[in-house]
Every structure is written in structure tokens, then in C-alpha cells.
Coordinates of C-alpha atoms in Angstrom, one line a residue:
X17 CA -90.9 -100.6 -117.3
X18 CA -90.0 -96.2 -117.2
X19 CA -92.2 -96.0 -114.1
X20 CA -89.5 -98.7 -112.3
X21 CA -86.3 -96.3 -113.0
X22 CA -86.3 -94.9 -110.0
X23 CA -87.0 -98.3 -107.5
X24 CA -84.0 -99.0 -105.4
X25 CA -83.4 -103.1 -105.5
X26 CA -81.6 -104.6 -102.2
X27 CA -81.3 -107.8 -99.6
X28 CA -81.8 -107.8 -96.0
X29 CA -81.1 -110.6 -93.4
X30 CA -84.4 -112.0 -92.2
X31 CA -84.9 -115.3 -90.1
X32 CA -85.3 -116.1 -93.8
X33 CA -82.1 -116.1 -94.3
X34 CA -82.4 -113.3 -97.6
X35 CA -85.3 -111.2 -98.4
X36 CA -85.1 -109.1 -101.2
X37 CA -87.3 -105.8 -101.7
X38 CA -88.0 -103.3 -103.9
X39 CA -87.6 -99.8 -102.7
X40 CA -89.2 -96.0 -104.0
X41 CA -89.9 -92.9 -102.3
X42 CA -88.9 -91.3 -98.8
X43 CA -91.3 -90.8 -96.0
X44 CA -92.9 -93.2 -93.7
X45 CA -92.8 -96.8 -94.6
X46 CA -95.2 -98.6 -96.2
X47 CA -94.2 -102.4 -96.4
X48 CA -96.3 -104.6 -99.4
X49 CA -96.3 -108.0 -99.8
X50 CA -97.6 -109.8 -102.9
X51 CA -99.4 -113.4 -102.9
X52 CA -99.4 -116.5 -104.9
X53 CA -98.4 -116.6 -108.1
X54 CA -96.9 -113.3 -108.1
X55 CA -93.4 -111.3 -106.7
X56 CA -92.8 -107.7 -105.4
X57 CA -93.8 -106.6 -109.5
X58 CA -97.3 -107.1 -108.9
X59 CA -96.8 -103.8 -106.5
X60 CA -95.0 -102.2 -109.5
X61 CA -98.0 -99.6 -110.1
X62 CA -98.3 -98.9 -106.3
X63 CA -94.3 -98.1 -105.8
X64 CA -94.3 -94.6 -108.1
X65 CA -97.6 -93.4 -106.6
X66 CA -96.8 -94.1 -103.4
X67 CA -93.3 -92.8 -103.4
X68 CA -94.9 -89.6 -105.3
X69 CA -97.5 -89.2 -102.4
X70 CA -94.7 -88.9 -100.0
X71 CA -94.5 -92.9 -98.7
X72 CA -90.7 -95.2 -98.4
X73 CA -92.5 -97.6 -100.8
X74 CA -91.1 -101.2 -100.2
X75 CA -92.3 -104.4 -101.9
X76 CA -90.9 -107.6 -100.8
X77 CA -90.2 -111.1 -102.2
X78 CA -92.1 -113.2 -99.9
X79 CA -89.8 -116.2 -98.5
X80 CA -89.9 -119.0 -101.4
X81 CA -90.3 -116.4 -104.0
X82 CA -88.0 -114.6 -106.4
X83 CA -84.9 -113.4 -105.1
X84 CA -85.2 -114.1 -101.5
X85 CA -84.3 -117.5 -99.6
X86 CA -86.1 -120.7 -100.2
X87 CA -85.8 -122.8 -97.2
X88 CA -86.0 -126.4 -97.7
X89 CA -88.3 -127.6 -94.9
X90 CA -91.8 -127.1 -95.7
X91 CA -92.9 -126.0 -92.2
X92 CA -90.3 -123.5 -93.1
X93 CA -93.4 -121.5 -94.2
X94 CA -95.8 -121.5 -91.5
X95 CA -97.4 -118.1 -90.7
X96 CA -95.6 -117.0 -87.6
X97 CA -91.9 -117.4 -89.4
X98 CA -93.2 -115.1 -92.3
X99 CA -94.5 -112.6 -89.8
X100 CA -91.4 -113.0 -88.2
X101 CA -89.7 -111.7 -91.6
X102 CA -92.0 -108.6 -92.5
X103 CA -90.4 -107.4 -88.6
X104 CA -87.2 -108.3 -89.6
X105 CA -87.7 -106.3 -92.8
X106 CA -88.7 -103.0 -90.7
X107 CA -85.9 -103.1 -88.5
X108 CA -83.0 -103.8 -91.3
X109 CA -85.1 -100.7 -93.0
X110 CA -83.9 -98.5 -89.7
X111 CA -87.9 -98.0 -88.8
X112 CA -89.9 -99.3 -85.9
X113 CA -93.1 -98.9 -87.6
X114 CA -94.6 -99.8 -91.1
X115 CA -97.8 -99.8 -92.7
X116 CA -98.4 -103.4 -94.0
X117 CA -100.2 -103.2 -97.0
X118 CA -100.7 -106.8 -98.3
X119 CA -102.7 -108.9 -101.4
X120 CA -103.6 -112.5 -102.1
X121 CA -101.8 -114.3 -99.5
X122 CA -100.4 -111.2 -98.6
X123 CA -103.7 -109.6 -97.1
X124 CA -103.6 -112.7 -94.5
X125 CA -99.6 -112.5 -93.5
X126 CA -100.3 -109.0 -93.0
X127 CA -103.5 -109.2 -91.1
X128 CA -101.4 -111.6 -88.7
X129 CA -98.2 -109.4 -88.5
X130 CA -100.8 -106.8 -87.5
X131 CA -102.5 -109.5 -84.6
X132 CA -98.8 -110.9 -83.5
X133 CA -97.0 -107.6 -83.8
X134 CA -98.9 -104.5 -83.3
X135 CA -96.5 -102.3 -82.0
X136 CA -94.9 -102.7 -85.5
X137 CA -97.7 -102.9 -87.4
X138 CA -99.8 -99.4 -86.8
X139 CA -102.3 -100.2 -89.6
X140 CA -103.2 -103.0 -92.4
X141 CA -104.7 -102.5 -96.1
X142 CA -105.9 -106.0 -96.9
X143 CA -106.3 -106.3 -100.8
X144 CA -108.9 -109.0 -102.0
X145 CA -109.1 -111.5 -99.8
X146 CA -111.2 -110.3 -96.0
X147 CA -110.2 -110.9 -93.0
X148 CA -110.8 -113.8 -91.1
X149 CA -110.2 -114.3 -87.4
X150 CA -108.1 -116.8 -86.4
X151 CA -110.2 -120.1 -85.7
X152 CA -112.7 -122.1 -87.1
X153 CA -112.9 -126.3 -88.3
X154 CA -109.6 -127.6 -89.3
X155 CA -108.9 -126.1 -92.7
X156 CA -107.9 -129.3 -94.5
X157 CA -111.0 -130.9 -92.9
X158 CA -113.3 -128.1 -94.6
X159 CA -111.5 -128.0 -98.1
X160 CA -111.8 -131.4 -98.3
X161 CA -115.8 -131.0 -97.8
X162 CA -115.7 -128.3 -100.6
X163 CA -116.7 -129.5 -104.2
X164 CA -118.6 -132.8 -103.6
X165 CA -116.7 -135.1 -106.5
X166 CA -114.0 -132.0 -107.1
X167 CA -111.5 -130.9 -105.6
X168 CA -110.4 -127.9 -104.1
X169 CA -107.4 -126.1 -105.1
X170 CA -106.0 -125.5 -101.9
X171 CA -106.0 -129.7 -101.4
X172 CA -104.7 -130.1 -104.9
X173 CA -101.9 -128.0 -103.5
X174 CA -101.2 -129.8 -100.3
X175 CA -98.8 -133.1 -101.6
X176 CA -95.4 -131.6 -102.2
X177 CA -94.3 -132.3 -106.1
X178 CA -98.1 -132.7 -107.2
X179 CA -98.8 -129.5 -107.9
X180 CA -95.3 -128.8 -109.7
X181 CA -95.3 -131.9 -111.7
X182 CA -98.5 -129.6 -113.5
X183 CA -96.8 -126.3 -113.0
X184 CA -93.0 -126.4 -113.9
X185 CA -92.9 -128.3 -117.5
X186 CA -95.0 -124.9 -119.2
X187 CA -94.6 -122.1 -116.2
X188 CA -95.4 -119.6 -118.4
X189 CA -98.3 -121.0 -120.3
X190 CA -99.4 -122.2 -116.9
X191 CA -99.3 -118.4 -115.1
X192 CA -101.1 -116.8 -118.2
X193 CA -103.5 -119.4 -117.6
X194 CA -104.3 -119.1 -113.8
X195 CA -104.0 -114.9 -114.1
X196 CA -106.8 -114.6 -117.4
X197 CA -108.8 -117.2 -115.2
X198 CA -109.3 -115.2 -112.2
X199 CA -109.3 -111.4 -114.0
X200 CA -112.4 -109.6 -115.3
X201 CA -111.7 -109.7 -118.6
X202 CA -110.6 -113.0 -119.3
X203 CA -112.2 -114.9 -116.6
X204 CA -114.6 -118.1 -117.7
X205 CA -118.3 -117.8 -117.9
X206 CA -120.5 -118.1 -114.6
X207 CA -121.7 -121.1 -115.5
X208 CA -118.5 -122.5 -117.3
X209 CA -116.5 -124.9 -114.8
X210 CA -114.8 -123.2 -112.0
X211 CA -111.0 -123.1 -112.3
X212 CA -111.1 -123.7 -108.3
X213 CA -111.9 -126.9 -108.8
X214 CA -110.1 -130.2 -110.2
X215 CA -112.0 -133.1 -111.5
X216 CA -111.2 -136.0 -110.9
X217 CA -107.7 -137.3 -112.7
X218 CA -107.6 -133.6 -114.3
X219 CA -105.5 -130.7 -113.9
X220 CA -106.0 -127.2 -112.7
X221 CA -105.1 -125.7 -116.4
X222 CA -107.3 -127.9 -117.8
X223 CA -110.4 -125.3 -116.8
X224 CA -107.8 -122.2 -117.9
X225 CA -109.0 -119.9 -120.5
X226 CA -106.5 -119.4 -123.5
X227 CA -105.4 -117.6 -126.0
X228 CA -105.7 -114.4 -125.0
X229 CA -104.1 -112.3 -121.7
X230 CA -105.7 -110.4 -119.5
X231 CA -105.4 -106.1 -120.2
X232 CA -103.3 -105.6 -117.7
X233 CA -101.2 -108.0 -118.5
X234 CA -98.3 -107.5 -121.3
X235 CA -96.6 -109.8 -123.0
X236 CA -93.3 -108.2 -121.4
X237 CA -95.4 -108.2 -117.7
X238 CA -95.7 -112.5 -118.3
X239 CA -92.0 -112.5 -119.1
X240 CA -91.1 -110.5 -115.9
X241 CA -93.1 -113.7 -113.8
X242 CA -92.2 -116.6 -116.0
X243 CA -88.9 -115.6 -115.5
X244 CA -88.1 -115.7 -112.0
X245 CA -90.6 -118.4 -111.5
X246 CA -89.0 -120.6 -114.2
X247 CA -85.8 -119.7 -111.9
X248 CA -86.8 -120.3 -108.5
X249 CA -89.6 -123.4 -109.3
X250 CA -93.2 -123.0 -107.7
X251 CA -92.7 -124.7 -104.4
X252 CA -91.8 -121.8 -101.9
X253 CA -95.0 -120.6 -103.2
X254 CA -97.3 -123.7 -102.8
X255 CA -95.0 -124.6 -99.1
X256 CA -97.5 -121.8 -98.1
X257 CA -100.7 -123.3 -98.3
X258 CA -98.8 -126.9 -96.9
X259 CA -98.6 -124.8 -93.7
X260 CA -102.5 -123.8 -92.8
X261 CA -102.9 -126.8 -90.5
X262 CA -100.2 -125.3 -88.9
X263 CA -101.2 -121.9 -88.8
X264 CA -104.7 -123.4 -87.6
X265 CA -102.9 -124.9 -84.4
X266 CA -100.1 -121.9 -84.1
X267 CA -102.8 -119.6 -84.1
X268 CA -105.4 -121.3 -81.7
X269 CA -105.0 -118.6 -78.7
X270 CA -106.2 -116.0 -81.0
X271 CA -109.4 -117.3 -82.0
X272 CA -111.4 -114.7 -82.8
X273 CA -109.3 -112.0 -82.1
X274 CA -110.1 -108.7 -83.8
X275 CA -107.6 -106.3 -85.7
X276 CA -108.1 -103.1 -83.9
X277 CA -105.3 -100.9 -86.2
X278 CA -107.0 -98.6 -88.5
X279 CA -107.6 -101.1 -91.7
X280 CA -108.3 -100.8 -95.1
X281 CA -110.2 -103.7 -97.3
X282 CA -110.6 -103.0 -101.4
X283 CA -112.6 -105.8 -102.9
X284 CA -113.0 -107.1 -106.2
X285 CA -116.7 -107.8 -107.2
X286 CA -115.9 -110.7 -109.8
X287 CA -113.4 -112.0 -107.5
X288 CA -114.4 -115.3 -105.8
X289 CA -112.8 -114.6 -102.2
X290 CA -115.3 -111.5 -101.7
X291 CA -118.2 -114.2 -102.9
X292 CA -116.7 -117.3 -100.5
X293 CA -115.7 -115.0 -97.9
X294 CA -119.0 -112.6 -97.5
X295 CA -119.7 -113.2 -94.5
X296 CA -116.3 -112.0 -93.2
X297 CA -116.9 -108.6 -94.8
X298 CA -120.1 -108.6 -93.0
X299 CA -118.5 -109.4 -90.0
X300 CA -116.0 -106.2 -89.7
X301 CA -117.9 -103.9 -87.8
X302 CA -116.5 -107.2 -85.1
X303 CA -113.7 -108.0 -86.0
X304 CA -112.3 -104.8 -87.7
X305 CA -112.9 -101.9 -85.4
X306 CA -110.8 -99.8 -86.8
X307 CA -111.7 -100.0 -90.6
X308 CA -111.7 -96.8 -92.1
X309 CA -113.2 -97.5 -95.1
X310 CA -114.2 -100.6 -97.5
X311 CA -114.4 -100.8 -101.3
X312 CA -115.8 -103.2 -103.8
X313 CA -114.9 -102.3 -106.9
X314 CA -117.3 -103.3 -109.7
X315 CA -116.3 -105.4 -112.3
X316 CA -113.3 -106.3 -111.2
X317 CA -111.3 -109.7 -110.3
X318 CA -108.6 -110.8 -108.9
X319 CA -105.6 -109.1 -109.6
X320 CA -107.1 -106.2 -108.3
X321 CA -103.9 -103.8 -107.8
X322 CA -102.5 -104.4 -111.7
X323 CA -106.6 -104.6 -112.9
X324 CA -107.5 -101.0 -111.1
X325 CA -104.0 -99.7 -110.4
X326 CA -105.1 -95.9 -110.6
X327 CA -108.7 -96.5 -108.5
X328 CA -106.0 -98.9 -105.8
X329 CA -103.6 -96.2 -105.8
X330 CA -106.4 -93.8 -104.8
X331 CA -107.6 -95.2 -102.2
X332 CA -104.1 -96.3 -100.7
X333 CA -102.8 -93.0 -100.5
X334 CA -106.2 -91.5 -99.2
X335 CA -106.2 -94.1 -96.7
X336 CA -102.4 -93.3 -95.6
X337 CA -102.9 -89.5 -95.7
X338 CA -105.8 -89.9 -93.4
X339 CA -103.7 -92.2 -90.9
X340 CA -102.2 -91.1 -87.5
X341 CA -98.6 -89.9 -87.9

């Protein structure tokens, strides 16, 4: 926790109502924004490096997570209100432009701030999971074809309460569970059962590897997460993957539209969104025309920021120094 001493904590108004970020360094802003299940922490390797490299370093809680508001309503967490946030966020930060540097979920709420708001956004590291145009079948329609008798995990999440009812009586045992699942170290054989899948009457943990955390992961680290999510419950998080029907139909005049900001993508090789999602990073040359460079980093998973925080932090701040002022 030494490296944290110097990271400023504050709340700005966003259409949010609260959102609460974590601030190091002076320079020009770099905005991050974690996924699911994680908080502004999971940037808390990135915020020294980048404020040493010359960057305002500034990871948010996402709505729904930590210490920013939790609205009630469920569409509450559609796509277009969160990019509607990460603005707000610049502006309350006295800047008209941000780098938007985003992981897990995050990659895809900053790849649309980028699309909706590019006079904003004037580039986009996407970290783990590619980009996808907009478009494509309904997404409920294709999860539900995903798994033959399992199901997916994104339509075990979709009926408010189920998930939690799995989640919230052992949140800590339950996080320890889902971050050794998807991490190199810790992560179940290939031919093992895949923890993105639920069987039929089962549970998501039930396919968790325990016993042992993954090395990047402390004991104090799992504290830091159970504790706020313990706090705040699981359902802000999980409110956003109730939304991508809506983000399907909110989204449908940008089918296939290309980011055209210069773009980052850093890839883990064990992770199973750069396996699913192949053909997207295939795709870029289309539909990122302004990547400046693309890394899969071998033997790694998920987590890929707190897994290869000195290999992320490199290529971040080469990245930024190599950006337009």
C-alpha cells in the first residue's frame, strides 16, 4: 500500500449523482476505468507510474461500484449514461480532453466514450477485452445459443437477485474464487470445466479453483475488494450486463462504426476474451485505424494490469509519450 501515499481521493458530481476517483500525478489526464469485479484499486500499479511518467493519473469508481452512486433503476446503467459520466468526470477535472484508458468492462465503456464523444476522448487503451463495433444479433439471443446444455455467464447474470443470492452470503470467498479462475497462475486446466459456464441447477463458484490466490493477489489486496463490495453489494456491478440489450438498441446507428483515435489493445494470451473475441483483433486494421500498436502478452490471463503491472505500465506510458499533445 507505500506506492498509494501519494494518490489524492475525491467526489465529483456526475449524472451519476457521485463518482469518486483516485488521483496521482500532474500533466495531461489520463482517465481509467476498471471492470467487473474490481474498483479504481485494480489501477493501483498504473497510478505511480503514470504520475511518475508525467500523466494526472485518475482511476474512477464506475457507477454501482465502491464509493460512487448506486442508482436504483437498472437501466440506470446502460452504456450511454456511463459515457455520459467519464465526460462529466473531465470537465469537474477542469480538462476538455482525457486519454481513456479502460479494462474488463472498462475497455468497452471507453471504446464508446471514444465513438459518442471524440472531441473528449483523443485516444483509447483497451485492456483485455477487443473491440467490437457496435452491431451484430441481439446479444441475449447469442448468449443464450452459447454452451448447448450450460449456461453462459453473462445470462446467469441477467435476473436481478440471482446472481447475488450466489454472490453476497461469501463475497470474499466468492471474489478469490472468480479472480484465481481467470488468472494464469491459478486458472483451471484446459480441459477442466470452464468457469464461464453454469450447469444446469449449479453455481458459477461451483467451477472456482481454491485454496490458493493468485500472485498478484495478497491476502491484504482481497481485503481491499471484499471490503467495499461487502459494503456496496454486487448489483451496480451485475446492473451492467442487465443493460446490453439496451446498449444493442441505443447503439444501432453506429453499427459498425470504427474508432479512428489513436488506440492501444494489450492482450492476455490465457485470457478467454482474446480466444472468443479473435476475430475482432483480426478485424482492426477496419475497425481501428488508428491503432498504434497491439500486444499479447504470453502467459498471461485476465487480470492483465495487476498480473503484468511493470510490462502494462510499459507500454501505457510508451503509448502516451508517443501520442499527439
Amino acid at each position: 500500500m507505500s506506492q498509494l501515499t501519494d494518490v489524492t481521493h475525491r467526489s465529483v458530481s456526475a449524472p451519476a449523482g457521485r463518482i469518486h476517483l483516485a488521483e496521482q500525478g500532474e500533466g495531461p489526464l489520463v482517465l481509467l476505468v476498471h471492470g467487473f469485479p474490481e474498483s479504481w484499486y485494480s489501477w493501483r500499479h498504473q497510478l505511480p507510474a503514470l504520475a511518475a511518467a508525467g500523466y494526472r493519473a485518475v482511476a474512477m469508481d464506475v457507477r454501482g461500484y465502491g464509493r460512487s452512486s448506486k442508482p436504483a433503476d437498472v437501466a440506470a446503467y446502460r452504456m450511454s449514461e456511463l459515457v455520459e459520466d467519464n465526460v462529466a468526470v473531465v470537465r469537474e477535472l477542469g480538462e476538455e480532453t482525457a486519454v481513456i484508458v479502460g479494462h474488463d468492462w472498462g475497455s468497452p465503456i471507453a471504446a464508446r466514450s471514444a465513438l459518442l464523444r471524440p472531441a473528449v476522448f483523443r485516444a483509447v487503451g483497451l485492456l483485455s477485452v477487443p473491440y467490437s463495433p457496435p452491431g451484430g444479433p441481439r446479444p441475449s439471443e447469442a448468449f443464450a445459443r452459447m454452451g448447448g446444455g450450460e449456461e453462459f455467464y453473462i445470462s446467469y447474470f441477467q435476473e436481478p437477485g440471482r446472481a447475488e443470492a450466489e454472490i453476497e452470503p461469501d463475497v470474499r470467498g466468492w471474489l478469490a474464487g472468480i479472480y484465481a479462475a481467470l488468472s494464469a497462475d491459478t486458472m483451471p486446466a484446459p480441459d477442466a470445466p470452464a468457469p464461464h459456464f453454469v450447469s444446469q441447477g449449479g453455481r458459477m463458484r461451483d467451477r472456482f479453483p481454491t485454496g490458493r490466490l493468485p500472485a498478484w493477489l495478497s491476502e491484504e489486496d482481497l481485503e481491499v475488494y471484499a471490503g467495499e463490495f461487502e459494503r456496496t453489494g454486487l448489483t451496480g456491478g451485475l446492473n451492467r450486463y442487465r443493460n446490453m440489450d439496451r446498449d444493442w438498441e441505443d447503439f444501432a446507428d453506429f453499427q459498425g462504426a470504427p474508432l479512428k483515435q489513436p488506440s492501444l489493445f494489450v492482450g492476455g494470451a490465457l485470457d478467454a476474451s482474446t480466444t472468443w473475441l479473435a476475430d475482432a483483433i483480426s478485424a482492426y486494421p477496419t475497425t481501428l485505424p488508428g491503432l498504434v500498436s497491439s500486444h499479447l502478452l504470453a502467459g498471461c490471463g485476465h487480470w492483465i494490469q495487476q498480473e503484468r503491472p511493470e510490462e502494462v505500465n510499459e507500454i501505457l506510458t510508451g503509448w502516451l509519450a508517443a501520442l499527439p499533445t
